């Protein structure tokens, strides 16, 4: 066996840095993935390949906070066809089982192939001999096979941050075979839930004639490991933030600003149709109607951070959501006391930690979600062991946070019952369940996730011996 390089190349649609405009300096993006992978990448002297977030921007490789970054440029038309089109108006709805919305456009597919080729080429150039490349998410599913063709000496891992759909849904995709074969270029394919891995293995058998045994797939004589690696948050960093005096003061201030209610409920989501915000608010409206909850004693804060605003479905959802919030507030608010505090904004992590601490009940009720890190962030921040989590059984987090109050977000009566249960839960029971969930989030944090994935990748067959 030849000696292998330690170096790790990360390939993701976005770079781990952002800036509002070219005049502002780059800043590390917040989020668990970035905080988990950046130290690993730095320790292994690797590089991160991704898009800088602006159209037609050709940037030379650069460094920010010790990270080595290699930008991939996307033209305006590629953003429309590859990113907003194929990734977010074809794959995103299909992979979240929203079949009616998925658009199958051949031009978008061509752009997806082209852009994936660009990322694969950049990775092939960046990876040292015998190095490791970790590719991320649904935007880059063709990269593993393209990279393997160019660089058979590197180890390739791919991780799916979103769900992988059942074959009945996946098989509608006109390019189902190409995508499966694109993924089969990897040595290790990681998914959030065991069900996602099983769905992929079935698609691989059906589309590529792969023979599978347990978590192993055999593709043209090459073994590929397929498994579940549930992602998590940087729990220690979150709790450090949540214990900070500034955060504690801000949490108290939020409650004062709300008029010192007895109960604060909170929803925090990207404004996305998979997040189940409409169903959640319908359930809440019925609870207001029947008087179970009433402002100013009970208030709901709904943060809906702006996302993919040029994609039509997101624009339609915003209109629908804001009409609904307006109607509910019109019906149930009084002067100075809105029933719902709706915030179409993104907040820094310090403010999010303060909101989590201020919230008695956290509502995480997506219709379908790969993991949902908001649920884990809430749990990590609650060092006081107070707070109750209502969690959709269709979020990957439900596999890990089993002690939460689990709901089917399609069942409005069930959601009302779950919210009532959260409001009535004796604090002793709440503390016990929160303690159990915190123990899980602190043991299996994002560092554990990255180490488990990279450890499993290093155990795959050495490409030189394959
Ligand atoms: C999800 C995806 C990520 C994506 C993020 C934000 O979490 O799994 O790959 O980066 O949404 O979406 P955006 O389209 O803004 O990158």
Coordinates of C-alpha atoms and ligand atoms in Angstrom, one line a residue:
X1 CA 0.0 0.0 0.0
X2 CA 1.3 3.4 -0.9
X3 CA 1.5 6.1 1.7
X4 CA -1.6 8.2 1.8
X5 CA -2.0 12.0 2.3
X6 CA -3.7 13.3 5.4
X7 CA -5.0 16.3 3.5
X8 CA -8.8 16.8 3.3
X9 CA -10.6 18.7 0.6
X10 CA -14.2 19.8 1.3
X11 CA -16.5 20.4 -1.6
X12 CA -19.8 22.1 -1.0
X13 CA -22.1 24.4 -2.9
X14 CA -21.2 27.3 -0.7
X15 CA -18.0 28.4 0.8
X16 CA -18.0 28.6 4.7
X17 CA -17.7 32.4 4.5
X18 CA -20.1 35.2 3.4
X19 CA -20.2 38.9 2.8
X20 CA -23.2 41.1 1.9
X21 CA -21.2 42.9 -0.9
X22 CA -17.8 43.0 -2.4
X23 CA -16.8 46.0 -0.3
X24 CA -17.3 44.2 3.0
X25 CA -14.7 41.8 4.4
X26 CA -15.5 38.0 4.4
X27 CA -16.8 36.6 7.6
X28 CA -17.0 33.0 8.7
X29 CA -20.6 31.8 8.2
X30 CA -22.4 30.7 11.4
X31 CA -23.7 27.2 11.7
X32 CA -22.6 23.9 13.1
X33 CA -21.3 22.5 9.9
X34 CA -18.8 25.3 9.4
X35 CA -17.7 25.2 13.0
X36 CA -17.3 21.4 12.9
X37 CA -15.5 21.1 9.6
X38 CA -13.2 24.1 9.7
X39 CA -11.1 22.8 12.5
X40 CA -10.9 19.4 10.8
X41 CA -9.9 21.0 7.6
X42 CA -7.3 23.2 9.2
X43 CA -5.8 20.3 11.1
X44 CA -5.5 18.4 7.9
X45 CA -4.1 21.4 5.9
X46 CA -6.9 21.1 3.4
X47 CA -8.9 23.4 1.3
X48 CA -12.6 24.2 0.9
X49 CA -14.1 24.5 -2.6
X50 CA -17.4 26.3 -3.0
X51 CA -19.4 29.2 -4.5
X52 CA -19.0 32.7 -2.9
X53 CA -22.7 33.5 -3.2
X54 CA -22.6 36.2 -5.9
X55 CA -23.2 35.9 -9.6
X56 CA -20.3 36.2 -12.1
X57 CA -17.6 36.6 -9.5
X58 CA -14.2 35.2 -10.5
X59 CA -12.2 35.1 -7.4
X60 CA -8.6 33.8 -6.8
X61 CA -8.1 31.4 -3.9
X62 CA -8.0 33.2 -0.6
X63 CA -7.7 32.7 3.1
X64 CA -10.0 33.8 5.9
X65 CA -9.4 33.1 9.6
X66 CA -6.8 30.5 8.7
X67 CA -9.1 28.7 6.2
X68 CA -7.9 28.0 2.7
X69 CA -10.7 28.7 0.3
X70 CA -11.1 28.0 -3.4
X71 CA -14.0 29.7 -5.0
X72 CA -16.0 28.3 -7.9
X73 CA -17.7 30.9 -10.1
X74 CA -21.3 30.6 -11.1
X75 CA -22.8 32.8 -13.9
X76 CA -26.2 34.4 -13.5
X77 CA -27.7 31.8 -15.8
X78 CA -26.1 29.0 -13.9
X79 CA -27.5 30.3 -10.7
X80 CA -31.0 30.3 -12.3
X81 CA -30.6 26.9 -13.9
X82 CA -28.3 24.9 -11.6
X83 CA -29.0 26.4 -8.2
X84 CA -32.5 28.0 -8.2
X85 CA -33.7 25.5 -10.9
X86 CA -32.4 22.0 -10.7
X87 CA -31.1 22.0 -7.1
X88 CA -34.0 24.0 -5.5
X89 CA -37.0 23.6 -7.8
X90 CA -36.4 20.0 -8.9
X91 CA -34.3 18.1 -6.3
X92 CA -35.4 20.0 -3.1
X93 CA -39.1 19.4 -3.4
X94 CA -38.7 15.8 -4.8
X95 CA -36.3 14.8 -2.0
X96 CA -38.7 16.2 0.6
X97 CA -41.6 14.3 -0.9
X98 CA -43.3 17.4 -2.3
X99 CA -43.9 15.7 -5.6
X100 CA -46.4 18.2 -7.1
X101 CA -43.9 21.0 -7.0
X102 CA -40.9 19.4 -8.6
X103 CA -40.1 20.7 -12.1
X104 CA -38.2 18.6 -14.6
X105 CA -36.5 20.9 -17.0
X106 CA -33.9 19.5 -19.4
X107 CA -32.0 22.8 -19.6
X108 CA -31.6 22.9 -15.8
X109 CA -30.3 19.4 -15.8
X110 CA -27.6 20.4 -18.4
X111 CA -26.6 23.2 -16.2
X112 CA -26.4 20.9 -13.2
X113 CA -24.1 18.5 -15.1
X114 CA -21.9 21.4 -16.2
X115 CA -21.6 23.0 -12.7
X116 CA -20.9 19.6 -11.1
X117 CA -18.2 19.1 -13.6
X118 CA -16.6 22.4 -12.6
X119 CA -16.7 21.5 -8.9
X120 CA -15.2 18.0 -9.7
X121 CA -12.4 19.6 -11.8
X122 CA -11.6 22.0 -9.0
X123 CA -11.5 19.1 -6.5
X124 CA -9.3 17.0 -8.8
X125 CA -6.8 19.8 -9.0
X126 CA -6.9 20.5 -5.3
X127 CA -6.6 17.0 -3.9
X128 CA -3.0 15.8 -3.2
X129 CA -2.0 12.3 -4.2
X130 CA -3.8 9.8 -2.0
X131 CA -5.8 12.6 -0.3
X132 CA -9.4 12.6 0.9
X133 CA -12.3 14.6 -0.6
X134 CA -15.5 15.1 1.2
X135 CA -18.4 16.2 -1.0
X136 CA -21.6 17.7 0.5
X137 CA -25.3 17.6 -0.3
X138 CA -27.8 17.3 -3.1
X139 CA -26.3 20.2 -5.2
X140 CA -23.3 18.0 -6.0
X141 CA -24.4 14.5 -6.5
X142 CA -22.5 13.9 -9.8
X143 CA -19.2 15.0 -8.3
X144 CA -18.1 11.7 -6.8
X145 CA -18.1 9.8 -10.1
X146 CA -16.6 12.7 -12.1
X147 CA -13.9 13.0 -9.5
X148 CA -13.2 9.3 -9.4
X149 CA -12.7 9.2 -13.1
X150 CA -10.1 12.0 -13.0
X151 CA -8.5 11.0 -9.7
X152 CA -8.8 7.2 -9.0
X153 CA -6.2 7.6 -6.2
X154 CA -8.3 9.7 -3.8
X155 CA -10.8 8.6 -1.2
X156 CA -14.2 10.1 -1.8
X157 CA -17.0 10.6 0.8
X158 CA -20.4 12.2 0.2
X159 CA -22.9 13.3 2.8
X160 CA -26.6 14.0 2.1
X161 CA -27.8 16.8 4.4
X162 CA -31.4 16.4 3.3
X163 CA -33.7 13.3 3.1
X164 CA -33.3 10.7 0.3
X165 CA -36.8 9.9 -0.9
X166 CA -38.5 6.5 -1.3
X167 CA -38.1 4.9 -4.7
X168 CA -41.7 5.5 -5.7
X169 CA -40.9 9.2 -5.6
X170 CA -37.3 9.2 -6.6
X171 CA -38.0 7.1 -9.7
X172 CA -40.0 10.1 -11.2
X173 CA -36.7 11.9 -11.8
X174 CA -35.8 11.6 -15.5
X175 CA -32.1 11.5 -14.5
X176 CA -32.5 9.0 -11.7
X177 CA -29.9 6.7 -13.2
X178 CA -27.2 9.3 -13.8
X179 CA -27.6 10.7 -10.3
X180 CA -27.3 7.2 -8.6
X181 CA -24.3 6.4 -10.7
X182 CA -22.8 9.8 -9.9
X183 CA -23.1 9.0 -6.2
X184 CA -21.7 5.5 -6.7
X185 CA -18.4 7.1 -7.5
X186 CA -17.9 7.6 -3.7
X187 CA -16.3 5.1 -1.3
X188 CA -18.7 6.2 1.5
X189 CA -22.2 7.6 1.2
X190 CA -23.6 9.1 4.4
X191 CA -27.2 9.9 5.1
X192 CA -29.1 11.4 8.1
X193 CA -31.4 8.5 8.9
X194 CA -31.2 4.8 8.4
X195 CA -34.4 5.1 6.2
X196 CA -32.6 7.5 3.9
X197 CA -29.7 5.1 3.4
X198 CA -32.2 2.2 2.8
X199 CA -34.0 4.4 0.2
X200 CA -30.7 5.0 -1.6
X201 CA -29.7 1.4 -1.6
X202 CA -33.0 0.4 -3.2
X203 CA -32.5 3.1 -5.8
X204 CA -29.0 1.8 -6.5
X205 CA -30.3 -1.7 -6.9
X206 CA -33.1 -0.6 -9.3
X207 CA -31.2 2.0 -11.3
X208 CA -27.6 0.7 -11.4
X209 CA -27.9 -3.1 -10.8
X210 CA -25.9 -2.7 -7.6
X211 CA -25.8 -5.8 -5.4
X212 CA -26.2 -4.8 -1.7
X213 CA -25.5 -6.7 1.5
X214 CA -26.4 -4.8 4.7
X215 CA -24.7 -1.4 4.5
X216 CA -22.4 -2.5 1.6
X217 CA -23.0 -1.9 -2.1
X218 CA -21.0 -3.6 -4.8
X219 CA -20.8 -1.5 -8.0
X220 CA -18.8 -3.1 -10.8
X221 CA -16.7 -5.0 -8.3
X222 CA -16.0 -1.9 -6.1
X223 CA -17.3 -1.9 -2.5
X224 CA -19.2 1.2 -1.3
X225 CA -20.3 1.7 2.2
X226 CA -23.7 3.3 2.7
X227 CA -24.7 4.4 6.2
X228 CA -26.5 6.8 8.6
X229 CA -24.4 9.5 10.2
X230 CA -26.9 11.9 11.9
X231 CA -25.5 15.4 12.0
X232 CA -25.5 17.5 15.1
X233 CA -24.6 20.9 16.6
X234 CA -21.5 22.3 18.4
X235 CA -23.2 21.8 21.7
X236 CA -20.3 23.1 23.9
X237 CA -20.0 26.3 21.9
X238 CA -23.8 26.8 22.0
X239 CA -24.0 26.4 25.8
X240 CA -21.0 28.7 26.2
X241 CA -23.0 31.3 24.3
X242 CA -26.2 30.5 26.3
X243 CA -24.4 30.9 29.6
X244 CA -22.9 34.3 28.7
X245 CA -24.2 37.1 30.8
X246 CA -25.1 39.2 27.8
X247 CA -27.2 36.3 26.4
X248 CA -29.0 35.8 29.8
X249 CA -29.7 39.5 30.1
X250 CA -31.0 39.6 26.5
X251 CA -33.3 36.6 27.2
X252 CA -34.8 38.3 30.2
X253 CA -35.2 41.5 28.1
X254 CA -37.0 39.7 25.4
X255 CA -39.6 38.5 27.9
X256 CA -40.0 42.0 29.2
X257 CA -40.4 43.4 25.8
X258 CA -43.1 40.8 25.1
X259 CA -45.0 42.1 28.1
X260 CA -43.9 39.4 30.6
X261 CA -46.2 36.7 29.3
X262 CA -46.7 33.5 31.2
X263 CA -45.8 31.4 28.2
X264 CA -43.6 32.1 25.2
X265 CA -43.8 29.7 22.2
X266 CA -41.2 29.9 19.5
X267 CA -40.8 28.7 15.9
X268 CA -37.5 29.3 14.0
X269 CA -37.2 28.2 10.4
X270 CA -35.9 29.2 7.0
X271 CA -39.0 30.4 5.1
X272 CA -39.4 27.1 3.3
X273 CA -42.5 25.1 2.4
X274 CA -40.9 21.9 3.9
X275 CA -40.9 23.5 7.4
X276 CA -44.6 23.1 8.0
X277 CA -45.1 26.7 9.2
X278 CA -48.6 27.0 7.7
X279 CA -49.8 23.9 9.4
X280 CA -48.3 25.0 12.7
X281 CA -50.0 28.4 12.5
X282 CA -53.3 26.8 11.6
X283 CA -53.1 24.6 14.7
X284 CA -52.2 27.7 16.8
X285 CA -55.1 29.7 15.3
X286 CA -57.5 27.0 16.5
X287 CA -56.0 27.1 20.0
X288 CA -56.5 30.9 20.0
X289 CA -60.1 30.4 18.7
X290 CA -61.0 28.0 21.5
X291 CA -59.2 30.1 24.1
X292 CA -56.6 27.6 25.1
X293 CA -54.0 30.3 24.4
X294 CA -54.6 34.0 24.5
X295 CA -52.3 37.1 24.2
X296 CA -50.9 38.7 26.2
X297 CA -50.6 35.8 28.6
X298 CA -49.3 33.5 25.8
X299 CA -47.4 34.7 22.8
X300 CA -45.9 33.0 19.8
X301 CA -42.7 34.3 18.1
X302 CA -42.2 33.0 14.6
X303 CA -38.9 33.7 13.0
X304 CA -38.9 32.9 9.2
X305 CA -35.5 33.7 7.8
X306 CA -35.5 34.8 4.2
X307 CA -34.4 32.0 1.8
X308 CA -34.1 31.4 -1.9
X309 CA -36.2 34.4 -2.6
X310 CA -36.0 34.2 -6.4
X311 CA -37.6 30.8 -6.5
X312 CA -41.4 31.0 -7.2
X313 CA -42.6 28.5 -4.6
X314 CA -40.8 30.5 -1.9
X315 CA -42.4 33.7 -3.1
X316 CA -45.9 32.1 -3.1
X317 CA -45.2 30.6 0.4
X318 CA -44.2 34.0 1.8
X319 CA -47.5 35.5 0.4
X320 CA -49.6 32.7 1.9
X321 CA -47.8 32.8 5.3
X322 CA -48.0 36.6 5.6
X323 CA -51.7 36.5 4.7
X324 CA -52.3 33.9 7.4
X325 CA -50.2 35.8 10.0
X326 CA -52.2 39.0 9.2
X327 CA -55.5 37.2 9.5
X328 CA -54.6 35.6 12.8
X329 CA -53.2 38.8 14.3
X330 CA -56.3 40.7 13.0
X331 CA -58.6 38.2 14.7
X332 CA -56.8 37.7 18.0
X333 CA -54.5 40.6 18.9
X334 CA -55.2 43.7 20.9
X335 CA -53.4 47.0 20.8
X336 CA -49.7 46.4 21.8
X337 CA -50.3 42.6 22.1
X338 CA -50.0 40.7 18.9
X339 CA -50.9 37.0 19.0
X340 CA -47.9 36.2 16.7
X341 CA -44.7 38.1 16.6
X342 CA -43.7 37.4 13.0
X343 CA -40.0 38.2 12.1
X344 CA -39.0 37.8 8.4
X345 CA -35.3 38.2 9.3
X346 CA -32.1 36.4 10.1
X347 CA -30.5 36.9 13.4
X348 CA -27.0 36.5 14.7
X349 CA -26.3 33.4 16.9
X350 CA -26.2 35.4 20.1
X351 CA -29.8 36.7 19.5
X352 CA -30.9 33.1 18.6
X353 CA -29.5 31.7 21.8
X354 CA -31.3 34.4 23.8
X355 CA -34.6 33.6 22.0
X356 CA -34.1 29.9 22.8
X357 CA -33.6 30.7 26.5
X358 CA -36.7 33.0 26.5
X359 CA -38.9 30.3 25.0
X360 CA -40.9 27.9 27.2
X361 CA -42.1 25.8 24.2
X362 CA -40.1 25.3 21.0
X363 CA -42.2 24.2 18.0
X364 CA -40.2 22.3 15.4
X365 CA -42.8 20.8 13.1
X366 CA -41.4 20.4 9.5
X367 CA -43.4 18.3 7.1
X368 CA -40.1 16.6 6.2
X369 CA -36.5 17.5 7.2
X370 CA -33.1 15.8 6.9
X371 CA -32.2 16.5 10.5
X372 CA -33.3 20.0 11.7
X373 CA -30.5 21.5 13.7
X374 CA -32.8 24.1 15.3
X375 CA -34.2 21.4 17.5
X376 CA -30.7 20.4 18.7
X377 CA -29.7 24.0 19.1
X378 CA -32.6 24.6 21.4
X379 CA -31.7 21.6 23.5
X380 CA -28.0 22.5 23.7
X381 CA -28.8 26.0 24.9
X382 CA -31.2 25.0 27.7
X383 CA -28.6 24.6 30.5
X384 CA -31.4 25.4 32.9
X385 CA -33.0 22.1 31.8
X386 CA -36.3 24.0 31.3
X387 CA -38.2 24.4 28.1
X388 CA -40.2 21.9 26.1
X389 CA -39.6 20.7 22.6
X390 CA -42.5 19.8 20.3
X391 CA -40.9 17.9 17.4
X392 CA -42.1 16.5 14.1
X393 CA -41.7 12.8 13.6
X394 CA -40.7 13.6 10.0
X395 CA -37.5 15.4 11.1
X396 CA -34.3 13.4 11.3
X397 CA -33.9 14.8 14.8
X398 CA -36.8 12.7 16.0
X399 CA -34.5 9.6 15.8
X400 CA -32.1 11.3 18.3
X401 CA -34.4 13.4 20.5
X402 CA -36.9 10.6 21.3
X403 CA -38.0 12.2 24.6
X404 CA -39.5 15.3 22.8
X405 CA -43.3 15.6 22.3
X406 CA -43.5 14.0 18.9
X407 CA -46.1 15.1 16.4
X408 CA -47.4 14.4 12.9
X409 CA -47.4 17.9 11.4
X410 CA -50.2 17.0 9.0
X411 CA -52.5 16.2 11.9
X412 CA -53.9 19.6 13.1
X413 CA -55.7 18.0 16.1
X414 CA -52.6 16.0 17.0
X415 CA -50.6 19.3 16.9
X416 CA -53.1 21.0 19.1
X417 CA -52.9 18.1 21.6
X418 CA -49.1 18.3 21.5
X419 CA -49.1 22.0 22.2
X420 CA -51.6 21.6 25.0
X421 CA -49.4 18.8 26.5
X422 CA -46.4 21.1 26.3
X423 CA -48.3 23.9 28.1
X424 CA -49.5 21.5 30.8
X425 CA -46.4 19.5 31.3
X426 CA -45.3 19.4 34.9
X427 CA -41.8 21.0 35.2
X428 CA -40.4 17.8 36.8
X429 CA -41.3 15.8 33.7
X430 CA -40.0 18.5 31.4
X431 CA -36.6 18.6 33.2
X432 CA -36.2 14.8 33.0
X433 CA -36.9 14.8 29.3
X434 CA -34.7 17.8 28.6
X435 CA -31.8 16.2 30.6
X436 CA -32.0 13.1 28.5
X437 CA -32.1 15.0 25.3
X438 CA -29.1 17.2 26.4
X439 CA -27.1 14.1 27.3
X440 CA -27.6 12.9 23.7
X441 CA -26.8 16.2 22.0
X442 CA -23.6 16.6 24.1
X443 CA -22.4 13.1 23.5
X444 CA -23.2 13.0 19.8
X445 CA -22.2 16.5 18.8
X446 CA -21.1 17.8 15.5
X447 CA -17.5 16.9 16.2
X448 CA -18.5 13.3 16.9
X449 CA -20.4 13.4 13.6
X450 CA -17.4 14.6 11.5
X451 CA -15.0 12.2 13.3
X452 CA -17.5 9.2 12.7
X453 CA -17.8 10.0 9.0
X454 CA -14.1 10.6 8.4
X455 CA -13.2 7.6 10.5
X456 CA -15.5 5.4 8.4
X457 CA -14.2 6.8 5.2
X458 CA -10.6 5.9 6.2
X459 CA -11.7 2.4 6.8
X460 CA -13.0 2.0 3.2
X461 CA -10.9 0.0 0.8
X462 CA -7.7 1.9 -0.2
X463 CA -8.3 3.2 -3.7
X464 CA -4.8 1.9 -4.6
X465 CA -5.8 -1.6 -3.7
X466 CA -9.2 -1.6 -5.3
Ligands
LIG1 C1 -30.2 23.2 3.6 C2 -29.2 22.5 2.7 C3 -27.9 23.2 2.5 C4 -28.1 24.7 2.2 C5 -29.0 25.3 3.2 C6 -29.3 26.8 2.9 O1 -29.8 23.1 4.9 O2 -29.0 21.2 3.1 O3 -27.1 22.6 1.5 O4 -26.9 25.4 2.1 O5 -30.3 24.6 3.2 O6 -29.8 26.9 1.6 P1 -29.1 27.8 0.5 O7 -29.9 27.4 -0.8 O8 -29.3 29.2 0.9 O9 -27.7 27.4 0.4

